Every structure is written in structure tokens, then in C-alpha cells.
Coordinates of C-alpha atoms in Angstrom, one line a residue:
Chain A
M1 CA 106.0 99.8 45.6
R2 CA 105.8 102.9 48.0
R3 CA 102.1 103.4 46.9
V4 CA 101.7 99.5 47.7
L5 CA 103.2 100.0 51.2
E6 CA 101.2 103.0 51.6
R7 CA 98.0 101.1 51.2
V8 CA 99.1 98.3 53.6
L9 CA 99.6 101.1 56.3
A10 CA 96.1 102.5 55.9
A11 CA 94.5 99.4 56.1
L12 CA 96.4 98.3 58.9
H13 CA 95.5 101.4 60.3
I14 CA 91.7 101.3 59.8
L15 CA 91.9 97.2 60.8
E16 CA 93.4 98.4 64.6
D17 CA 90.9 101.4 65.1
S18 CA 87.9 99.2 64.0
L19 CA 89.3 96.5 66.2
L20 CA 89.8 99.1 69.2
V21 CA 86.6 100.7 68.7
G22 CA 84.6 97.3 68.4
L23 CA 86.2 96.2 71.4
L24 CA 85.2 99.2 73.2
A25 CA 81.9 98.5 71.8
A26 CA 81.7 94.9 73.2
L27 CA 82.7 96.2 76.6
I28 CA 80.0 98.6 77.2
G29 CA 77.3 96.1 75.6
I30 CA 78.2 93.1 77.1
A31 CA 78.9 95.1 80.5
V32 CA 74.9 96.8 80.5
T33 CA 73.7 93.4 79.3
Q34 CA 75.4 92.1 82.3
I35 CA 73.8 94.4 84.9
V36 CA 70.2 94.5 83.4
M37 CA 70.1 90.7 83.5
R38 CA 71.2 90.4 87.0
N39 CA 69.0 93.3 88.5
G40 CA 66.4 92.7 86.1
F41 CA 66.0 89.2 85.6
D42 CA 68.4 87.7 88.2
S43 CA 70.3 85.7 85.8
G44 CA 73.5 86.5 83.9
F45 CA 76.1 85.0 81.8
L46 CA 78.3 83.0 83.2
W47 CA 81.5 83.7 80.9
A48 CA 80.5 87.6 80.9
D49 CA 82.4 88.7 84.2
S50 CA 85.9 87.0 82.3
M51 CA 85.5 87.9 79.1
L52 CA 85.1 91.6 80.3
R53 CA 88.5 91.4 82.0
V54 CA 89.7 89.6 79.0
L55 CA 88.5 92.7 76.8
V56 CA 90.4 95.3 79.1
L57 CA 93.5 93.5 78.4
W58 CA 93.0 93.6 74.6
I59 CA 91.7 96.9 74.4
G60 CA 94.9 98.1 76.9
M61 CA 97.3 96.4 74.1
I62 CA 95.7 97.3 71.0
G63 CA 95.6 101.0 72.3
A64 CA 99.1 100.7 73.1
L65 CA 99.6 99.7 69.6
V66 CA 97.5 102.4 68.2
A67 CA 99.5 105.0 70.5
S68 CA 102.7 103.9 69.3
R69 CA 101.9 105.0 65.8
N70 CA 102.9 108.6 66.5
Q71 CA 104.7 107.8 69.7
R72 CA 102.1 109.1 71.9
H73 CA 103.6 106.9 75.1
I74 CA 104.1 108.1 78.1
S75 CA 107.6 109.4 78.5
I76 CA 109.9 111.5 80.7
D77 CA 110.7 114.1 78.2
I78 CA 113.4 116.9 79.8
A79 CA 116.1 116.8 77.8
G80 CA 114.3 116.5 74.2
K81 CA 112.7 120.0 74.5
Y82 CA 116.3 121.8 74.8
L83 CA 118.6 119.5 72.4
P84 CA 119.3 121.1 69.4
V85 CA 117.7 119.5 65.9
T86 CA 120.5 117.0 65.2
A87 CA 121.1 115.9 69.0
A88 CA 117.2 115.5 69.2
K89 CA 117.5 113.2 66.1
V90 CA 120.4 111.2 67.4
V91 CA 118.1 111.1 70.6
T92 CA 115.1 109.6 69.0
I93 CA 116.8 106.9 67.2
F94 CA 118.3 105.9 70.6
N95 CA 115.0 105.9 72.2
A96 CA 113.3 104.0 69.3
L97 CA 115.7 101.5 69.3
F98 CA 116.0 101.1 73.0
T99 CA 111.9 100.6 72.9
V100 CA 112.5 97.9 69.8
V101 CA 115.0 95.9 71.9
V102 CA 112.4 96.0 74.9
C103 CA 109.5 95.3 73.0
F104 CA 111.1 92.4 71.2
L105 CA 111.8 90.8 74.5
L106 CA 108.5 91.5 75.6
A107 CA 107.2 89.8 72.8
K108 CA 109.6 86.6 73.2
Y109 CA 109.0 86.0 76.6
S110 CA 105.6 86.9 76.5
F111 CA 105.2 84.1 73.7
E112 CA 106.9 81.3 75.6
F113 CA 104.0 82.2 78.2
V114 CA 101.6 81.8 75.4
K115 CA 103.3 78.6 74.6
I116 CA 103.4 77.1 77.7
E117 CA 99.8 77.8 78.3
Y118 CA 98.9 76.4 74.9
E119 CA 100.4 73.0 76.0
S120 CA 98.6 72.7 79.0
P121 CA 95.2 74.3 77.9
S122 CA 92.3 75.9 80.4
M123 CA 89.3 77.7 79.5
A124 CA 89.7 81.6 80.0
F125 CA 85.5 81.8 79.4
A126 CA 83.1 80.0 77.6
N127 CA 85.3 77.6 75.1
V128 CA 87.8 80.2 74.7
P129 CA 91.2 78.7 76.0
T130 CA 93.3 81.0 77.7
W131 CA 96.2 80.9 75.6
V132 CA 94.3 83.0 72.9
C133 CA 93.4 85.5 75.1
E134 CA 96.9 86.0 76.2
S135 CA 98.5 86.1 72.6
V136 CA 97.5 89.7 72.2
M137 CA 100.4 90.6 74.3
P138 CA 103.3 89.0 71.8
V139 CA 101.4 90.2 68.9
T140 CA 101.3 93.6 69.8
F141 CA 104.2 94.0 71.3
G142 CA 105.9 92.4 67.9
L143 CA 104.1 95.3 66.0
I144 CA 105.4 97.7 68.5
A145 CA 109.2 97.1 68.3
V146 CA 108.6 97.2 64.3
R147 CA 106.6 100.5 64.5
Y148 CA 109.7 102.1 66.6
L149 CA 112.0 100.2 64.6
V150 CA 111.0 102.2 61.4
V151 CA 110.7 105.4 63.3
A152 CA 114.5 104.5 64.1
V153 CA 115.1 104.2 60.2
L154 CA 113.0 106.8 58.8
T155 CA 114.2 109.9 61.6
P156 CA 117.3 110.6 59.8
W157 CA 115.5 111.4 56.8
R158 CA 112.8 113.2 58.2
A159 CA 112.0 117.0 59.7
L160 CA 111.4 116.9 63.4
V161 CA 107.7 117.4 63.8
Q162 CA 107.0 116.7 67.4
E163 CA 103.9 118.3 69.2
P164 CA 103.7 118.2 72.3
A165 CA 102.3 114.8 73.7
S166 CA 99.4 114.8 75.2
T167 CA 99.3 111.9 77.9
Chain B
M1 CA 127.4 94.0 82.4
M2 CA 124.3 94.3 84.9
L3 CA 125.5 97.4 85.9
L4 CA 126.0 98.7 82.3
L5 CA 122.6 97.8 81.4
A6 CA 121.2 99.4 84.4
C7 CA 123.1 102.6 83.6
L8 CA 121.5 102.4 79.7
L9 CA 118.1 102.3 81.4
F10 CA 118.7 105.3 83.4
V11 CA 119.9 107.2 80.5
A12 CA 116.8 106.1 77.8
A13 CA 114.7 107.2 80.9
A14 CA 116.3 110.4 81.1
L15 CA 116.4 111.0 77.7
G16 CA 112.7 110.7 77.0
A17 CA 112.1 106.9 75.9
P18 CA 109.1 105.6 76.5
L19 CA 108.3 104.7 80.3
F20 CA 106.7 101.5 79.6
A21 CA 109.9 100.2 78.0
V22 CA 112.0 101.6 80.9
I23 CA 110.0 99.9 83.4
A24 CA 109.9 97.1 81.3
G25 CA 113.6 97.0 81.4
V26 CA 114.2 97.3 84.6
A27 CA 111.5 94.5 85.7
M28 CA 113.4 92.1 83.1
L29 CA 117.0 93.1 84.5
G30 CA 115.3 92.6 88.2
F31 CA 114.2 89.3 87.6
Q32 CA 117.1 88.2 85.4
S33 CA 119.6 88.9 88.2
M34 CA 117.3 86.5 90.4
D35 CA 117.5 83.8 87.7
T36 CA 113.7 83.9 87.6
P37 CA 112.6 82.5 83.7
L38 CA 111.7 86.0 82.2
A39 CA 108.4 84.3 80.9
V40 CA 107.4 85.9 83.8
M41 CA 106.8 89.0 82.3
G42 CA 103.7 87.2 80.4
I43 CA 102.4 86.3 83.8
E44 CA 102.7 89.6 85.1
L45 CA 101.3 91.3 81.9
Y46 CA 98.5 89.0 82.3
R47 CA 97.3 90.1 85.5
I48 CA 95.5 93.0 84.7
V49 CA 92.9 90.4 83.4
D50 CA 92.9 89.6 87.4
T51 CA 91.9 92.8 88.4
P52 CA 88.2 93.4 87.9
I53 CA 88.3 96.8 89.2
L54 CA 90.2 98.0 85.8
L55 CA 86.9 97.5 83.8
A56 CA 86.1 100.9 84.9
L57 CA 89.3 102.4 83.2
P58 CA 88.3 102.4 79.8
L59 CA 84.6 103.1 80.6
F60 CA 85.1 106.3 82.9
T61 CA 87.7 107.3 80.3
F62 CA 85.4 106.9 77.6
A63 CA 83.0 108.7 79.3
G64 CA 84.8 111.9 80.2
Y65 CA 86.0 111.9 76.7
L66 CA 82.6 112.0 75.1
L67 CA 81.7 114.6 77.9
G68 CA 84.8 116.6 77.0
E69 CA 83.6 116.7 73.5
S70 CA 80.2 117.9 74.0
K71 CA 78.8 121.2 75.3
T72 CA 78.2 119.7 78.7
S73 CA 80.9 122.2 80.1
A74 CA 78.5 125.3 78.7
R75 CA 75.9 123.8 80.3
L76 CA 77.5 123.2 83.5
V77 CA 79.1 126.8 83.8
R78 CA 75.7 128.1 83.1
L79 CA 74.3 126.3 86.0
T80 CA 76.7 126.9 88.5
Q81 CA 77.0 130.7 87.9
S82 CA 73.1 131.0 87.9
M83 CA 73.1 129.5 91.5
I84 CA 76.4 131.1 93.2
G85 CA 77.7 133.7 90.7
W86 CA 76.0 136.5 92.9
M87 CA 78.4 136.0 95.7
P88 CA 81.1 137.9 95.7
G89 CA 84.2 136.0 94.1
G90 CA 81.3 134.0 92.6
L91 CA 82.7 133.6 89.2
A92 CA 86.2 132.3 90.5
I93 CA 84.2 129.7 92.7
V94 CA 82.0 128.8 89.8
A95 CA 85.2 128.3 87.9
F96 CA 86.8 125.9 90.6
L97 CA 83.6 124.2 91.3
T98 CA 83.2 123.1 87.8
C99 CA 86.5 122.4 87.1
A100 CA 86.6 119.9 90.2
F101 CA 83.4 118.3 88.8
F102 CA 84.3 118.0 85.5
T103 CA 88.0 116.7 86.2
A104 CA 86.6 114.0 88.5
F105 CA 84.9 112.7 85.6
T106 CA 87.8 113.0 82.6
G107 CA 90.7 111.9 85.4
A108 CA 92.8 115.0 84.8
S109 CA 93.7 114.1 80.9
G110 CA 94.0 118.0 80.2
V111 CA 90.5 117.5 79.0
T112 CA 89.2 120.0 81.3
I113 CA 91.8 123.0 80.4
V114 CA 90.5 122.4 76.8
A115 CA 86.8 122.0 77.7
L116 CA 86.1 124.6 80.6
G117 CA 89.3 126.8 80.5
A118 CA 88.4 128.2 77.1
L119 CA 84.8 128.9 78.7
L120 CA 86.3 130.3 81.7
Y121 CA 89.2 132.2 80.6
P122 CA 87.3 134.7 78.5
A123 CA 84.2 135.1 81.3
L124 CA 86.5 135.8 84.1
K125 CA 88.2 138.5 82.1
Q126 CA 84.7 139.9 81.1
A127 CA 83.5 140.1 84.6
G128 CA 86.2 142.2 85.5
Y129 CA 89.3 139.9 87.1
Q130 CA 92.5 140.5 86.5
E131 CA 94.1 139.1 83.4
R132 CA 97.0 137.4 85.2
F133 CA 94.6 135.9 87.9
S134 CA 92.2 134.5 85.3
L135 CA 95.0 133.0 83.5
G136 CA 96.5 131.5 86.7
L137 CA 93.2 130.5 87.6
V138 CA 92.1 128.3 84.7
T139 CA 95.5 126.5 84.3
T140 CA 95.4 125.4 88.1
S141 CA 91.8 124.4 87.9
G142 CA 92.7 122.0 85.0
S143 CA 93.6 119.2 87.7
L144 CA 91.4 120.3 90.2
G145 CA 89.1 117.1 91.3
L146 CA 91.8 114.8 90.8
L147 CA 90.8 113.8 94.5
L148 CA 86.7 113.3 93.4
P149 CA 85.5 109.8 92.5
P150 CA 85.6 108.6 90.1
S151 CA 88.9 110.0 88.8
L152 CA 91.2 107.7 87.1
P153 CA 94.1 108.1 89.3
L154 CA 92.2 107.4 92.2
I155 CA 91.2 104.1 90.8
L156 CA 94.7 103.5 89.9
Y157 CA 95.9 104.2 93.3
A158 CA 93.6 101.6 94.6
V159 CA 94.5 99.0 91.8
I160 CA 98.3 99.6 92.5
A161 CA 97.6 99.4 96.7
Q162 CA 95.6 96.2 96.7
Q163 CA 98.8 94.7 94.8
L164 CA 100.9 95.1 97.9
P165 CA 100.6 93.3 101.2
D166 CA 100.5 96.4 103.3
G167 CA 97.7 97.6 101.1
S168 CA 95.8 94.5 100.2
G169 CA 92.8 95.8 102.4
I170 CA 92.1 98.7 100.6
T171 CA 88.7 98.9 98.3
I172 CA 88.0 101.4 95.8
Q173 CA 85.0 102.6 98.0
D174 CA 87.9 103.4 100.5
I175 CA 89.5 105.8 98.2
F176 CA 86.4 107.5 96.8
K177 CA 85.2 108.6 100.3
A178 CA 88.5 109.3 101.1
G179 CA 89.0 112.1 98.5
L180 CA 85.8 113.8 99.2
L181 CA 86.8 116.3 102.3
P182 CA 90.5 116.9 100.9
A183 CA 89.1 118.1 97.5
L184 CA 86.8 120.3 99.4
V185 CA 89.5 121.7 101.2
M186 CA 91.2 122.7 98.2
V187 CA 88.6 124.0 96.6
L188 CA 88.0 126.2 99.5
F189 CA 91.3 127.5 99.9
L190 CA 91.0 128.5 96.5
S191 CA 87.9 130.3 96.5
L192 CA 88.8 131.9 99.9
Y193 CA 91.7 133.4 97.4
G194 CA 89.3 134.4 94.9
F195 CA 87.4 136.3 97.3
W196 CA 90.4 137.9 98.8
E197 CA 91.4 138.7 95.1
T198 CA 87.9 140.5 94.2
R199 CA 88.5 142.7 97.8
K200 CA 91.8 143.6 96.2
H201 CA 90.6 144.2 92.5
P202 CA 86.5 144.5 92.6
V203 CA 84.5 143.1 90.3
P204 CA 81.1 144.4 89.8
L205 CA 78.5 141.9 91.7
K206 CA 75.6 140.1 89.7
K207 CA 72.3 139.9 90.7
F208 CA 70.7 136.5 91.8
N209 CA 68.4 135.5 89.0
G210 CA 65.6 133.0 90.0
A211 CA 64.6 132.6 86.4
E212 CA 68.4 131.9 84.8
V213 CA 68.8 129.3 87.3
K214 CA 65.4 127.7 86.1
A215 CA 66.4 127.8 82.6
A216 CA 69.6 126.6 83.1
L217 CA 68.7 123.6 85.5
W218 CA 66.2 122.8 82.6
E219 CA 69.1 123.0 79.9
A220 CA 71.3 120.4 82.0
K221 CA 68.3 118.1 83.1
W222 CA 69.8 115.4 81.2
E223 CA 73.2 115.4 82.7
I224 CA 72.3 116.4 86.1
P225 CA 71.0 112.7 87.0
L226 CA 74.8 111.9 85.9
P227 CA 76.4 112.5 89.0
I228 CA 74.0 111.6 91.6
V229 CA 73.6 108.1 89.3
V230 CA 77.3 107.3 90.1
L231 CA 77.9 109.0 93.0
G232 CA 74.8 107.7 94.7
G233 CA 75.1 104.3 93.0
I234 CA 78.6 103.7 94.4
Y235 CA 77.9 105.4 97.7
G236 CA 74.9 103.9 98.5
G237 CA 76.1 100.4 97.4
F238 CA 73.6 99.7 94.4
F239 CA 76.3 99.3 91.8
A240 CA 79.8 97.8 92.0
V241 CA 82.3 100.7 90.6
S242 CA 82.8 98.7 87.2
E243 CA 78.8 98.5 87.0
A244 CA 78.6 102.2 87.5
A245 CA 81.2 103.0 84.8
A246 CA 79.4 101.0 82.4
V247 CA 76.0 102.7 83.2
T248 CA 77.5 106.4 82.7
A249 CA 79.1 105.0 79.6
L250 CA 75.9 104.0 77.8
Y251 CA 74.1 106.7 79.5
V252 CA 76.9 109.2 78.2
I253 CA 76.3 107.8 74.7
I254 CA 72.7 108.1 75.0
V255 CA 72.5 112.0 76.2
E256 CA 75.3 113.4 74.1
C257 CA 74.5 111.6 70.9
F258 CA 71.0 111.2 70.6
V259 CA 69.2 113.6 73.2
Y260 CA 71.3 116.9 72.5
R261 CA 72.7 115.5 69.3
E262 CA 76.1 117.4 70.0
I263 CA 77.8 114.2 68.4
S264 CA 77.2 112.6 65.9
L265 CA 77.7 109.2 64.9
R266 CA 80.2 109.2 62.6
K267 CA 82.3 111.2 65.4
L268 CA 81.8 108.6 68.1
P269 CA 84.2 106.2 66.6
E270 CA 86.9 108.7 66.6
I271 CA 86.3 109.9 69.9
M272 CA 86.2 106.1 71.1
R273 CA 89.4 105.7 69.6
D274 CA 91.3 108.6 71.1
S275 CA 90.5 107.6 74.4
M276 CA 91.6 104.1 74.1
I277 CA 94.8 105.2 72.8
M278 CA 95.1 107.2 76.3
V279 CA 93.8 103.9 78.3
G280 CA 96.1 101.7 76.2
A281 CA 99.1 104.0 77.5
V282 CA 98.2 104.0 81.2
L283 CA 97.4 100.2 81.0
L284 CA 100.5 99.1 79.5
I285 CA 102.6 100.8 82.2
L286 CA 100.5 99.6 84.9
G287 CA 101.3 96.1 83.4
V288 CA 105.1 96.4 83.0
S289 CA 104.9 97.8 86.8
L290 CA 102.9 95.0 87.9
A291 CA 106.2 93.1 87.0
L292 CA 108.2 95.5 88.4
T293 CA 106.2 95.7 92.1
N294 CA 106.7 91.9 92.2
W295 CA 110.1 92.3 91.8
L296 CA 110.7 94.8 94.5
I297 CA 108.7 92.9 96.8
E298 CA 110.6 89.9 96.1
A299 CA 113.6 91.4 96.4
E300 CA 112.6 93.0 99.4
V301 CA 113.6 96.7 98.3
P302 CA 110.7 98.3 100.4
T303 CA 111.9 96.6 103.5
R304 CA 115.5 97.8 102.9
L305 CA 114.6 101.2 101.9
F306 CA 112.7 101.4 105.4
E307 CA 114.8 100.2 107.6
F308 CA 117.3 102.9 105.8
L309 CA 115.2 105.4 106.1
K310 CA 114.9 104.2 109.9
T311 CA 118.2 105.0 110.8
H312 CA 117.7 108.9 109.9
I313 CA 113.9 109.6 110.2
D314 CA 112.5 109.4 113.6
S315 CA 108.7 110.2 113.5
R316 CA 105.8 110.1 111.3
F317 CA 105.6 114.1 111.5
T318 CA 109.3 114.3 109.9
F319 CA 108.3 111.4 107.6
L320 CA 105.5 113.3 105.9
L321 CA 107.3 116.5 105.8
L322 CA 109.9 114.9 103.5
L323 CA 107.3 113.2 101.7
N324 CA 105.6 116.2 100.8
L325 CA 109.0 117.9 99.6
F326 CA 110.3 115.1 97.7
L327 CA 106.2 114.5 95.9
L328 CA 107.0 118.0 95.0
V329 CA 110.2 117.5 93.3
L330 CA 108.6 114.2 91.8
G331 CA 105.6 116.0 90.5
C332 CA 107.8 118.5 88.5
L333 CA 109.2 115.1 86.8
L334 CA 106.7 112.7 86.1
D335 CA 103.0 112.7 85.5
I336 CA 100.8 111.4 87.8
F337 CA 100.3 108.1 85.9
S338 CA 104.2 107.1 86.2
A339 CA 104.8 108.6 89.4
L340 CA 101.8 106.4 90.8
V341 CA 103.0 103.2 89.3
I342 CA 106.6 103.5 90.1
M343 CA 106.6 105.3 93.6
I344 CA 103.4 103.9 95.3
P345 CA 105.1 100.3 95.4
L346 CA 107.9 101.6 97.4
L347 CA 106.5 104.6 99.3
L348 CA 103.3 102.4 100.6
P349 CA 105.4 99.9 102.8
V350 CA 107.7 102.5 104.0
A351 CA 104.8 105.1 104.9
V352 CA 103.3 102.0 106.5
G353 CA 106.2 101.6 108.6
F354 CA 106.3 105.1 110.0
G355 CA 102.5 104.7 111.0
V356 CA 100.6 106.2 107.8
D357 CA 97.3 104.8 106.8
P358 CA 97.7 103.4 103.4
V359 CA 94.5 105.4 102.6
H360 CA 95.9 108.4 103.9
L361 CA 99.1 108.1 102.0
G362 CA 97.2 107.9 98.5
I363 CA 95.4 111.2 99.1
V364 CA 98.3 112.8 100.3
F365 CA 100.4 111.3 97.2
L366 CA 97.2 112.7 94.8
A367 CA 97.0 116.0 96.2
N368 CA 100.8 116.7 95.9
M369 CA 100.8 115.4 92.3
Q370 CA 98.0 117.7 91.8
I371 CA 100.4 120.5 91.9
G372 CA 102.9 118.9 89.8
Y373 CA 100.6 119.3 87.0
C374 CA 101.4 123.2 87.4
T375 CA 105.2 123.4 88.1
P376 CA 107.9 123.4 85.5
P377 CA 109.4 122.0 83.3
V378 CA 106.7 119.1 82.9
G379 CA 103.8 120.2 84.0
M380 CA 101.1 119.3 81.7
N381 CA 98.6 122.2 82.8
L382 CA 101.0 124.7 81.8
F383 CA 101.4 123.2 78.3
M384 CA 97.6 122.6 77.6
A385 CA 97.1 126.2 78.8
S386 CA 99.9 127.5 77.0
Y387 CA 99.0 126.0 73.7
R388 CA 95.0 126.9 74.3
F389 CA 95.4 130.5 75.1
N390 CA 98.3 131.0 72.7
K391 CA 100.6 132.8 76.0
P392 CA 104.1 131.9 76.6
I393 CA 104.9 129.5 79.1
T394 CA 106.8 131.9 81.6
E395 CA 104.2 134.2 81.6
L396 CA 102.0 131.2 83.0
Y397 CA 104.7 130.1 85.4
W398 CA 104.0 133.6 86.7
A399 CA 100.4 133.5 86.7
T400 CA 100.0 129.8 88.5
L401 CA 102.8 130.7 91.2
P402 CA 99.7 132.4 93.9
F403 CA 97.6 129.4 92.9
I404 CA 100.2 127.1 93.7
A405 CA 100.9 128.4 97.0
V406 CA 97.4 128.3 98.4
L407 CA 97.1 124.7 96.7
F408 CA 100.5 123.7 98.9
A409 CA 98.9 125.1 102.2
A410 CA 96.1 122.6 101.1
V411 CA 97.9 119.9 100.8
L412 CA 99.8 120.4 104.1
V413 CA 96.5 120.2 105.8
I414 CA 95.7 117.4 103.8
T415 CA 99.0 115.8 104.8
Y416 CA 98.8 116.7 108.8
V417 CA 95.1 116.6 109.5
P418 CA 94.3 112.8 108.4
W419 CA 91.1 113.0 109.8
L420 CA 90.0 114.7 106.5
S421 CA 90.7 111.7 104.7
L422 CA 89.7 108.8 107.4
V423 CA 86.7 110.0 108.8
F424 CA 84.3 108.3 106.4
L425 CA 86.0 104.9 106.7
G426 CA 85.2 104.5 110.4
R427 CA 89.1 103.9 111.3

């Protein structure tokens, strides 16, 4: 069971990484092509500019998801550095649960937003409807919530290994 | 109930919960209290898509990470040293210039200390500079250049300012022009300090060597066009900023992976991922703070804050002085990105009320925050340097102190001489 879980997790990580790298590669590729087309051939794709901006959102969201893998989010960590181990664990659990609640709410309300857009669809670019572009928000917030829930559950059993988070 | 939740948010922030969650919590609580349906959070976050300039963020960040991983830093140091290393205090000046240049591209993410500090620190000691001076120098210089384009915080400031009624007229080009002279003032002040230090503790001078300049130029020939293309393109109006970012990203990939071959294609995805993690962390905070900003404006918080402050502060001069002190404390507690997204929506309307130009405010804000990189307890440069050079943090506190004093003097000049920030804007 444990082996299976670890495999699923590893596969998920690879999937996220590849998605992130792929999105960035697409961003660079499309942006450069657009410049060449515009300056060299006085043309360009109508959908490219909108698509690039959606790509930025996706990169941001998935980057944030990957960042939550080892809690590399920006925080004001003043208390944490001076606490004894047990207290630090309690604080870690509290912070994680807090994040779970907020992310769950964000997932819920951004899902409501996506639903509204789904019911009266509009196009973001080319033939891609806006709600598809927006759906990255509820999905990632949901996954970030799950990730922090796992942190909260596992912390009591885990030795605290905290490297100084670089932002 | 509301009050209880507000307290909870405060506690979570102080205990080190992820800041995006805290900001999102505050925004949701605020909207809830105004009976706005919370689906607004989705709408606000999706506004990231309506901000074309943000395209530059992942592209420049990635380019910066790539430069940080390659040997660009070594070539940069060699080139600068060959050209000005012969002057008294030369190597110190070399260090300031290269750090400023490098940080502009890497966005003060701590990369400068890792990539350049590791070269400069031994070089400084070997050249005869005092240990403490060298240590303080490389630690403080890790964030020098924040005010130079295309640094991330400059771009972020423009993005946030544009969301506000008082700052809607600000363009990214304005901000990019505004930072030039103030950054120069900082480098100048620090260089004078470096020169003064060599008067006190003389270091042997090096001779100017024309052949070495030539060799260094030749070695760096592929990277020298980079700042010319980026800055010339932006200032000359040939490129939009996001276009310059795209060209930079592609150019850096080609040069580092295929020309110099210092980064293998295997390693490239890893660098792409790591840089995008940082972009994700910053964009998420920015996204939720867009929501917070909107609520603040709707609830007229900045207006009320201004009304309150007006009864206590009577002049622009006093306001700026208090602003400096406040930002100094803020810089000790918050990193630059969080400070930007949280404070600018509150500060900008107030500053405009006191007659401060919003562009000038941005430069003052970032210049102040730059000091925050080196102040305890959370100054990132201190941790990066402590980690990199294997020195206790307390030793670094003492080493950086004189540099912080010099930087603060520079910040005061930047604050009270708005001309430095505004001269190229034609205001």
C-alpha cells in the first residue's frame, strides 16, 4: 500500500514538473514567434497575446502548487526560528491547518466563479472557452489544500527538518 | 465572530503561515463583511490575466536563474576588474558594479550572493581587504541593483500601482527610468566608502593591463550584447518590456546552453522548474493581494488612513521622514514582495495625498526595502551569506553595519531629492 502511494506521489510530481516546464517552454516559444511574425512579416496570431497571458496564470498556479510540496511559500517566519521542537511542531500543524482552510475556501469560491462562466460561456482565445482557463484555480487550490493537510497529519511523526526557505 | 477571525489571521501571520493564505483570508473576511459574494475571489485572481506586463515576470526570472547557474558571474567579474581594477578601492567598486548589474537581472532572489559573492569574497581577501569589510561588502551587495531594470520588484511595483486610481497613469517605462540615478547614488556612496576603507587599510594597487581587457572582452562577447539589447530595446522603444523579456530568455538559453555549453540540456528543465516555483510563490501572493487591494479601495481604507494621518502630519517632509523610519522597520519584518503587495495599496494613496509623486514613492519604497535585506531578524542576505560563507549570523550583523549606514544615507538622499527619480520622466 505504502509503495503504491509513493509511486502515485512520484508520478504526480513528475506530471507537475513536466507541466510547469512545458508551459514555460510554450510561453517562450510563442512569445518569440509572435515577435518574429510581427516585426519580420507584419503579421501574427490573433490568439497569441491572450493565450500568453493565460499561460502566465497557469505557470503561477502550478508553480505555487509545486512550491507547496515542501512549503516553500513566502511567510513571515519570526517565531519559528526560536521555538523548541514541540512548540514548533504545534505551530507547523496550526499553520498547515490554517492554510488548508483558506485554500479550501479559495477552491470552493473560484469553482463557483468557474461555474458561472461555464453557464454563460465566452471565448478566452481561439476556440478555448474562458472557464477552461479559469479551472486551473479551483484545481490547484484544492491540491494545495490536500498537500497542507498531509503536512498537518504527518508532522507529529516527523522530525522537523527545516532548511532556511529561500524565496 | 468577525473580530475572532481577524485575530486568528493575525496570529497565523505572526506564526509564519504562508502569506498568500493570510492575505486571502483577510480579503475574504473583508468581502464577507461587505456582503459581497465570495466568488469575487476567483474574479480577482483571474485579473492576473488582464495584466500583460506580468508576462515579463516568468521570462526575466528564468533568464536570471539561468545566468546564475552559468559562469556569467566569473566573466562579469573578470571584465569589470580588468577595466577598473587598477583604481584605488578598485576591487570593491568592481564588486558593487557587478553585483548591481547581476541583481538587476536576477531580481534580488539571493542568487547574487551565491553566484557572485562566492567569487568576490575570496578575491577581496586575497587582494588585501580586511576580512570584515569583505564579508560586509558581499552580504550587502546581494541586493544592490534592485532599482535597475529589469528587476522583478520594479515590475511588481508598476503592476500594483496600476491597480490603484492614483497610480493608474504609471507605466513600467517610467519606473525603469526612475530607478537609474538612485541606483547610481547607492553605488557611488558605497564606492566612496570602499575608497575610504583602502585609505585606512591600504591594499596594493594593480596595474592596468590592456591585453587583459581585450581577453576579458573577448571571453564575454556573447553576454555583452544582453544588457544593450534589453535596456536599449526598452528605452529606445523598440521592444515592449514583455518582448524584451522573451528575447532575453531565448537569447540566454542559446548562449549558455549552446555557445558556452555551461548548462547541459539535461539540467535545463530543473532550472526552469526552480525558477517557476519562485514565480508561482510571487504570483500567488500578487493574485490574492489584487483581491485585498480591491476590498481596501471599496472600504475606503486608504482614504481614512490619509484623513487620520493628516491630523498628525502636516508636511510632505515629515511624512517622508516617517515613511523612511516605518519602511526601515517593515523591511526588518517582511520580504520585499510581501511588503510591496501589502503596503503599496495603503501607502500610495496616502503619499499622493501628501504630494509625493507615485513614481518617486516606488523608488523610495524599494530603496528602503533593499536595506531590509540586510537587517535582522529576517534579512535574506544575512541568511544566504551565513549559509554560503559558513559564518555565524552575529558576525555578519557587525560586518554589514557600516554598509547599512552608508546605504541609509543614500536612501535619505534619494528620498529628499525627488529630482533623482523624476528627472528622466519630464515631470
